[in-house]
Tab-separated table of C-alpha atoms in Angstrom:
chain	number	residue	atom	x	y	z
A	1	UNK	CA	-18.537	-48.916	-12.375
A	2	UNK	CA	-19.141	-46.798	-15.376
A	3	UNK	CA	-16.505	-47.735	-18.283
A	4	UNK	CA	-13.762	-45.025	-18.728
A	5	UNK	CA	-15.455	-44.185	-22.334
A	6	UNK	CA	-18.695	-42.610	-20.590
A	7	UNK	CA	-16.997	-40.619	-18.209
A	8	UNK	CA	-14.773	-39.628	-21.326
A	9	UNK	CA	-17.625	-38.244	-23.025
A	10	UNK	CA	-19.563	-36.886	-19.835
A	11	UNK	CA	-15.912	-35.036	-19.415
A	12	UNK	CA	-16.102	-33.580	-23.528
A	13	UNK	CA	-19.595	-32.672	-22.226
A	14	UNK	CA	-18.824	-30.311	-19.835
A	15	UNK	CA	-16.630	-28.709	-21.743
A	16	UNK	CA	-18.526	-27.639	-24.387
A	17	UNK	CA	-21.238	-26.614	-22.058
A	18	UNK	CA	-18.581	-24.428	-20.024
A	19	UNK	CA	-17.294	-23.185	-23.815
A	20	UNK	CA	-20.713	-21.702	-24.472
A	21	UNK	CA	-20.982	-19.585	-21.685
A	22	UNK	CA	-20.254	-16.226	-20.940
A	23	UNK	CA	-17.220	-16.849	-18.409
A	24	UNK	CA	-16.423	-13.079	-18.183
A	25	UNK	CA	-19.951	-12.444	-16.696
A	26	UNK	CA	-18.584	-14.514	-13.597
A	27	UNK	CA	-15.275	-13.726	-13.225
A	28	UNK	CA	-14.790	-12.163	-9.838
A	29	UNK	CA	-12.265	-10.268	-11.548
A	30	UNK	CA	-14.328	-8.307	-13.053
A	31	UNK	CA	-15.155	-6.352	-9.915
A	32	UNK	CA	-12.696	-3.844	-7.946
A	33	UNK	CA	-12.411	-3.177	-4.626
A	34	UNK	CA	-11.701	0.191	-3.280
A	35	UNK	CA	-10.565	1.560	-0.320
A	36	UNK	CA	-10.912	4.978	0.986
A	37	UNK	CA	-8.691	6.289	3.593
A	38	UNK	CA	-9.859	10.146	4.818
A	39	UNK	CA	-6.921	10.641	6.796
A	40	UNK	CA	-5.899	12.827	9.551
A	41	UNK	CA	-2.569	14.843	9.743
A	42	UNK	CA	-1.328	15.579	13.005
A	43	UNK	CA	2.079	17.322	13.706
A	44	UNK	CA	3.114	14.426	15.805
A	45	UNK	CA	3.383	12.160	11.964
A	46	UNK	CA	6.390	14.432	10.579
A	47	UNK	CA	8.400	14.383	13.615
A	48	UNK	CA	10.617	12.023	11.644
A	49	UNK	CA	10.609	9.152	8.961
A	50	UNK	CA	10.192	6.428	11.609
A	51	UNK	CA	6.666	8.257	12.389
A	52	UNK	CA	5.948	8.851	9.441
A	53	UNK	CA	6.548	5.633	8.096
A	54	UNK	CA	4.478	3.933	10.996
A	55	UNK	CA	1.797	6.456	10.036
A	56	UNK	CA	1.406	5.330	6.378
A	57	UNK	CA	1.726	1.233	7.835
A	58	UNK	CA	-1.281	1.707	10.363
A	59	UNK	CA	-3.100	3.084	7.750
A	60	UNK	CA	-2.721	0.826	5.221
A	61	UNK	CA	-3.309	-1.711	8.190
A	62	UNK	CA	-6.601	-0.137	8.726
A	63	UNK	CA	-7.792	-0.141	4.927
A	64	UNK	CA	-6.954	-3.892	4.823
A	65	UNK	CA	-8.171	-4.940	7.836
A	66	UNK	CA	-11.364	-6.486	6.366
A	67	UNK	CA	-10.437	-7.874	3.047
A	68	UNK	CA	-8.512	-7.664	0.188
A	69	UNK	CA	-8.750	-4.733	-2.154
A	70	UNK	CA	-7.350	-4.025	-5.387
A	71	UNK	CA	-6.843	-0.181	-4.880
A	72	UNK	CA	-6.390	2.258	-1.955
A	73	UNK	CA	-6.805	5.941	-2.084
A	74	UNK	CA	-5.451	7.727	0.315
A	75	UNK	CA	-6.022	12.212	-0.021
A	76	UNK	CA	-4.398	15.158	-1.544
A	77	UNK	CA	-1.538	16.925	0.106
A	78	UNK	CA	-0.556	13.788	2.226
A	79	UNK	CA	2.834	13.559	0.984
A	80	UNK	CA	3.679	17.343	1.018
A	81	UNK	CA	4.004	17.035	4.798
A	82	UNK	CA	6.707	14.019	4.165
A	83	UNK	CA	8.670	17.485	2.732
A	84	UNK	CA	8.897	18.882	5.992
A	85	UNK	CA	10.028	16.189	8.102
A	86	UNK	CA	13.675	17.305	8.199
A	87	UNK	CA	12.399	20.660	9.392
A	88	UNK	CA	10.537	19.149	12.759
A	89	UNK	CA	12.220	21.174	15.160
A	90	UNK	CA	11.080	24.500	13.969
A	91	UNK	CA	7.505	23.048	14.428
A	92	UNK	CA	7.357	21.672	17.663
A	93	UNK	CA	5.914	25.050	19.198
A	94	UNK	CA	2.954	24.134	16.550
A	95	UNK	CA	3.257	28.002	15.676
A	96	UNK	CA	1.514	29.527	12.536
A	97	UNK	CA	2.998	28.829	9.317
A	98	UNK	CA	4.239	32.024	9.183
A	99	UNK	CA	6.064	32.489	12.013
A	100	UNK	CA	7.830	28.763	11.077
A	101	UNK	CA	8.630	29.874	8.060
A	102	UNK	CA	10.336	33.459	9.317
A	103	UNK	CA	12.090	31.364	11.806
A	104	UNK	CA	14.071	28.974	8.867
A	105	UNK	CA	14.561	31.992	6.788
A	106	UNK	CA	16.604	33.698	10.138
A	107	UNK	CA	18.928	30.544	9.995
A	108	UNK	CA	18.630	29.254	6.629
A	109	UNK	CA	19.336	33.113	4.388
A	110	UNK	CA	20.363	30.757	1.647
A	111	UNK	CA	16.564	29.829	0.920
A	112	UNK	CA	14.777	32.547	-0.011
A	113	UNK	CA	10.953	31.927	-0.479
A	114	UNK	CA	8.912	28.524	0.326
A	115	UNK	CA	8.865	27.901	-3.163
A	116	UNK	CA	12.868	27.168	-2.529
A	117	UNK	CA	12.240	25.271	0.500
A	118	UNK	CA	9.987	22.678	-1.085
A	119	UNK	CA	12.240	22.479	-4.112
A	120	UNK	CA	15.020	21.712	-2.497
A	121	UNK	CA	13.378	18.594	-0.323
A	122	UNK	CA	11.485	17.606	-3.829
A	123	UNK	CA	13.727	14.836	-5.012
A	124	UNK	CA	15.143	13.234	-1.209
A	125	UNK	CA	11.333	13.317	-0.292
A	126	UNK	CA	10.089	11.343	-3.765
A	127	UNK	CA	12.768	9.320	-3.065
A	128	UNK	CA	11.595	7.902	0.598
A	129	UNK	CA	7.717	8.297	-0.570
A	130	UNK	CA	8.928	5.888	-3.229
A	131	UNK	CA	10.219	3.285	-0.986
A	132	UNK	CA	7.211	4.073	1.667
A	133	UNK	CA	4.369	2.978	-1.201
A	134	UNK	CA	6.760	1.195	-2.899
A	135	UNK	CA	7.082	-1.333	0.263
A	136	UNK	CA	3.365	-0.892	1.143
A	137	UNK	CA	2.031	-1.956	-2.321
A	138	UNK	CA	3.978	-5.011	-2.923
A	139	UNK	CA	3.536	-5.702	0.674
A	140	UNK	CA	-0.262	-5.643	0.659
A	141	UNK	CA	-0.209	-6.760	-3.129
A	142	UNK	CA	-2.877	-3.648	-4.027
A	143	UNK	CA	-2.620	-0.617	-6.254
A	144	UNK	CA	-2.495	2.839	-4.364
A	145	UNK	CA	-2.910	6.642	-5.048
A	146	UNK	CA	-0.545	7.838	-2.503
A	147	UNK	CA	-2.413	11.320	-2.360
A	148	UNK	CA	-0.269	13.970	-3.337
A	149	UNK	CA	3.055	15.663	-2.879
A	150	UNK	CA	5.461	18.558	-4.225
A	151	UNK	CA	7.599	17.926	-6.541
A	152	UNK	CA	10.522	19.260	-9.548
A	153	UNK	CA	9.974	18.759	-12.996
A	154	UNK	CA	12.434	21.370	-14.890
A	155	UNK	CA	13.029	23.714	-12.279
A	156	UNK	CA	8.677	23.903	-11.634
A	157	UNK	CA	7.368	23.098	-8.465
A	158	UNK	CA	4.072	20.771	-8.678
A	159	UNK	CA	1.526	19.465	-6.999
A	160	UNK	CA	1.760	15.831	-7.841
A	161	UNK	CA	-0.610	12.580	-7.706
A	162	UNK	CA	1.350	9.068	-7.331
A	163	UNK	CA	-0.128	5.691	-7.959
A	164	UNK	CA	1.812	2.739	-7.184
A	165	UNK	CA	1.121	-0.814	-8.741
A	166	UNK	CA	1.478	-3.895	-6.519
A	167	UNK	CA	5.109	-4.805	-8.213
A	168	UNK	CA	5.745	-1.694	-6.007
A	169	UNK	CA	6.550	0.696	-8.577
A	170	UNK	CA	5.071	4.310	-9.592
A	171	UNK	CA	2.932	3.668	-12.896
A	172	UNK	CA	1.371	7.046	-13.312
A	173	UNK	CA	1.726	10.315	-11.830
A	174	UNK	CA	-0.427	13.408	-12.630
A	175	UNK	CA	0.169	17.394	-12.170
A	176	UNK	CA	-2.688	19.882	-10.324
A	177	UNK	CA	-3.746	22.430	-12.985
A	178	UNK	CA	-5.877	24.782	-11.099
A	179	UNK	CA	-4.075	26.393	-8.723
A	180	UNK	CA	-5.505	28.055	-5.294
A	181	UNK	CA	-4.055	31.354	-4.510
A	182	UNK	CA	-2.524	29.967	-1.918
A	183	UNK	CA	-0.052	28.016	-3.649
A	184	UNK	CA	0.755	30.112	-6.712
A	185	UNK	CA	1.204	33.357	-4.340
A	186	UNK	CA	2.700	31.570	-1.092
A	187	UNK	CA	3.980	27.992	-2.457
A	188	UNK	CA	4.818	29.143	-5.550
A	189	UNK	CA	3.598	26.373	-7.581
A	190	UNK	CA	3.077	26.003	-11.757
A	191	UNK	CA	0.328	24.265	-13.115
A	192	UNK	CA	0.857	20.745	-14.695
A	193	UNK	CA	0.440	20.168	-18.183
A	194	UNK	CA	-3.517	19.491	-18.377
A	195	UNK	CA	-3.010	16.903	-21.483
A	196	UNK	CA	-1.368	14.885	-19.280
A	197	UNK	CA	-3.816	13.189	-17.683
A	198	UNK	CA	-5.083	10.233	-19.286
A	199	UNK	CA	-5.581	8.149	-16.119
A	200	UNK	CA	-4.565	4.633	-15.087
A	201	UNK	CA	-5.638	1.101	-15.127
A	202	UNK	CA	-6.408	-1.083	-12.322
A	203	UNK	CA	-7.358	-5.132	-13.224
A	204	UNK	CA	-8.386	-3.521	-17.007
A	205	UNK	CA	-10.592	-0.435	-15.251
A	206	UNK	CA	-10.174	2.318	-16.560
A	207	UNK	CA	-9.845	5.103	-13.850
A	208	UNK	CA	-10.163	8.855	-14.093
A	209	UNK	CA	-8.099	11.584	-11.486
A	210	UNK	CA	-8.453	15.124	-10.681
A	211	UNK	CA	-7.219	16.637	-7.545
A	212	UNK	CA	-9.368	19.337	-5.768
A	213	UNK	CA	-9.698	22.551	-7.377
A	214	UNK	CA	-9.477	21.137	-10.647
A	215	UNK	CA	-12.306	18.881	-10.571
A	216	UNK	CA	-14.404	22.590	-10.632
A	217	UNK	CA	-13.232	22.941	-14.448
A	218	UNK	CA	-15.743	21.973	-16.392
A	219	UNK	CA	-12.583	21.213	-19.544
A	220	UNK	CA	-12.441	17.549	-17.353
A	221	UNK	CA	-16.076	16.439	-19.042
A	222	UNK	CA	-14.506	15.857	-22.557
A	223	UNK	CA	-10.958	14.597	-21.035
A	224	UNK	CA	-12.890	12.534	-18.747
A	225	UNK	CA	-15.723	11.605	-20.615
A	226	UNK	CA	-15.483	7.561	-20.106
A	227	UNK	CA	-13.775	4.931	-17.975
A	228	UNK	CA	-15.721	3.144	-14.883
A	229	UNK	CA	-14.619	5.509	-11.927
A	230	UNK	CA	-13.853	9.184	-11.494
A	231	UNK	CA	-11.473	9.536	-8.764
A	232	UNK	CA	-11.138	13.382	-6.749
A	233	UNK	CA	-8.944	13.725	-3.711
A	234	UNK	CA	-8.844	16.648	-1.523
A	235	UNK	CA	-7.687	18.796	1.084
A	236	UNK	CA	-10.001	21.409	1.871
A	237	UNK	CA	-8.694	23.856	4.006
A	238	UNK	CA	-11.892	25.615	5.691
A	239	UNK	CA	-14.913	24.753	8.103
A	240	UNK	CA	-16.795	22.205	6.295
A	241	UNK	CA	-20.390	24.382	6.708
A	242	UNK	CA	-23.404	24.162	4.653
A	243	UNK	CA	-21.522	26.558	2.142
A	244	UNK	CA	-19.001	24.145	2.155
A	245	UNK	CA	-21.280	21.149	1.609
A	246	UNK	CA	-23.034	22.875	-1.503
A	247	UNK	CA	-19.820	23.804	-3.211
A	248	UNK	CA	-18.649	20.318	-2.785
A	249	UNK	CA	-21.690	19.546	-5.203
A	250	UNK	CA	-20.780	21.394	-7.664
A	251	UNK	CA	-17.070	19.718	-7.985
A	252	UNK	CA	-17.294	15.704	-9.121
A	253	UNK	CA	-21.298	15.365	-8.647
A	254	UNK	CA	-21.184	18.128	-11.442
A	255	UNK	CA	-18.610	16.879	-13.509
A	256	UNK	CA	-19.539	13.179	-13.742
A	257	UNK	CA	-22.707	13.720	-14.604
A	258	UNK	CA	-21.723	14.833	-17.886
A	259	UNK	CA	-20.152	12.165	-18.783
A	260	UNK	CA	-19.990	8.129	-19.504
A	261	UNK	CA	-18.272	7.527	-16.447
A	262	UNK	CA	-20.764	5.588	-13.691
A	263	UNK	CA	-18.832	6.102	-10.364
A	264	UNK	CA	-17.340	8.970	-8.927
A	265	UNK	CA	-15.092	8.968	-5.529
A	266	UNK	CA	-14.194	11.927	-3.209
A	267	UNK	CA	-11.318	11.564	-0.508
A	268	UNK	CA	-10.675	13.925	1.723
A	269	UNK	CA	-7.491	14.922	3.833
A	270	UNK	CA	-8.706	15.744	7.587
A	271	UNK	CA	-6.842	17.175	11.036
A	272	UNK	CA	-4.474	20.033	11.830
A	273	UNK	CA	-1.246	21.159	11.551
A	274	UNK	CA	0.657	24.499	11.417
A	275	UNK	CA	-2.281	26.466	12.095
A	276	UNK	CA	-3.762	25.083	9.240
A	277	UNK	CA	-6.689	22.412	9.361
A	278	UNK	CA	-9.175	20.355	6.806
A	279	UNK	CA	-12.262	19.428	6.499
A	280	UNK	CA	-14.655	17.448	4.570
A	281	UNK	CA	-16.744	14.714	3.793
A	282	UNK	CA	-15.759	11.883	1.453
A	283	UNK	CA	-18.094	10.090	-0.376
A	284	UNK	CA	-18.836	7.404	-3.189
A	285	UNK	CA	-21.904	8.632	-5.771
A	286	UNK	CA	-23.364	6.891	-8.963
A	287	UNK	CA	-23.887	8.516	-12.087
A	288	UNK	CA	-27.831	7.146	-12.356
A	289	UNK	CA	-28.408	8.588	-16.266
A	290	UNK	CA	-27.305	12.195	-15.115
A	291	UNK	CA	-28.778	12.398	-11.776
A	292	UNK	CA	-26.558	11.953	-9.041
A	293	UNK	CA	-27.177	9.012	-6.306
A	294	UNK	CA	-25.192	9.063	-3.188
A	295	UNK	CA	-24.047	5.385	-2.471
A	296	UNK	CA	-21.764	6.139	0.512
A	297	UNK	CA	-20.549	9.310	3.078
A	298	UNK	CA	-18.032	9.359	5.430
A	299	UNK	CA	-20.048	9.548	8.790
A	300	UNK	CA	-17.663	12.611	10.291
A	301	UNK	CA	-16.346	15.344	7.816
A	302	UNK	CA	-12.711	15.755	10.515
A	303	UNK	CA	-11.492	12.683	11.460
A	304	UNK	CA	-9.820	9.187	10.392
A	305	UNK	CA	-12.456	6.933	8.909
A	306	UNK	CA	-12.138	3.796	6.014
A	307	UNK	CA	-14.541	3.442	3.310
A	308	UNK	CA	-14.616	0.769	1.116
A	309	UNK	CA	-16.864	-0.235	-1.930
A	310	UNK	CA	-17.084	-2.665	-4.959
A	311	UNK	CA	-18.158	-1.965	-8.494
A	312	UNK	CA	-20.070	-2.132	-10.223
């Protein structure tokens, strides 16, 4: 047997070999692991919280099924339709928006335009989203950008972004700027306050957000011009045709490669409801020195699908 001095100094050995390494290069921490949920809305999920609820835990199911991940994205406008659970029986007939919306005006007078109706389910709805991603974050011990939702902020109705951390609270929330017609004219939405959006932080990434229309401005190069991953999530409201494809291009493709920023993710909202349906491909591109590189699509552009990725 060796004398306890030489395995002593063996022991000092390896230490000052491990001390002159470069540790961070093989940290598995360094990488992240995304998820991408392109979900599909259905009128069955808003029939009431329970569904709703059990709609939010199968897919957070699904996006953990094979692994681990430190962040799951789920698309914009998700949580808008949490706003109009309390209003399920006028949409059972799955009529046109516009006839739903004539029908609560008949026996609601008291709300006068949908910007009212939204504003007054703004706060209970935040409230239950909060405890929904709240539960689901701490639960699956991940971060996740819980799409989007309407909501108040002095007596303005917004389009809102919600990320949770995996203590289950919201750590940063972020305001649509550009506005469709759609919802200034029907919705009645205001535009958040563009300086407001200085992104979040996952495991010491930096991460980037724009939802939808905005990620057309091309203002977002110099806000966004750095961090490791530019992050748009969607809900695009037409036929997802070759038109559709090519204007797609010219959102995040054309915005990130302006700038620093190496990875770019879309996520798109999918199904029908009201009337009203969404289309779209999500996908996962590199920035390769200002040419875009396409590492991942989502194999049907109007359905549910999970897409997940590690960077770098």
């Amino acid at each position: 047997m060796r004398p306890s001095s030489y395995r002593g100094k063996v022991f000092i050995s390896l230490l000052l070999l491990l001390s002159s390494l470069n540790l961070s290069a093989l940290t598995p921490g360094d990488e992240l692991e995304v998820v991408i949920v392109q979900f599909e809305m259905s009128a069955e999920i808003v029939q009431s919280e329970e569904a709703y609820t059990s709609a939010m835990q199968k897919a957070m199911d699904a996006a953990m099924k094979d692994g681990d991940a430190d962040l799951v994205i789920f698309p914009e406008y998700i949580g808008v339709f949490a706003s109009l659970i309390p209003w399920f029986n006028y949409l059972e007939a799955d009529r046109p928006f516009e006839e739903v919306w004539f029908s609560i005006q008949q026996t609601n007078p008291e709300i006068r335009n949908i910007k009212e109706l939204f504003m007054r389910e703004a706060a209970p709805t935040d409230r239950y989203l909060n405890t929904i991603w709240g539960n689901l974050a701490k639960e699956h011990d991940v971060y996740i950008l819980s799409g989007s939702r309407f909501n108040n902020e002095g007596n303005h109705l917004l389009n809102q972004a919600v990320v949770y951390s995996p203590s289950g609270k919201a750590v940063y929330r972020q305001n649509k700027f550009f506005l469709t017609d759609f919802e200034v004219d029907i919705v009645g939405l205001s535009s958040g306050d563009i300086r407001k959006t200085g992104g979040f932080e996952v495991k010491n990434h930096h991460i980037n957000l724009t939802i939808c229309r905005d990620t057309f401005l091309k203002e977002w190069e110099s806000i966004h011009d750095n961090g490791e991953l530019w992050i748009d999530i969607k809900a695009n409201g037409v036929e997802y045709t070759e038109d559709q494809v090519a204007l797609f291009s010219r959102a995040l493709p054309a915005r990130l490669v302006k700038t620093d920023v190496p990875y770019g993710i879309t996520t798109c909202l999918t199904g029908d409801f009201l009337n009203l349906f969404w289309e779209g491909e999500s996908s996962i591109i590199y920035n390769d020195k200002g040419k875009v590189r396409y590492l991942a699509v989502s194999s049907k552009d109007n359905s549910f699908e999970i897409m997940r990725e590690t960077f770098p």
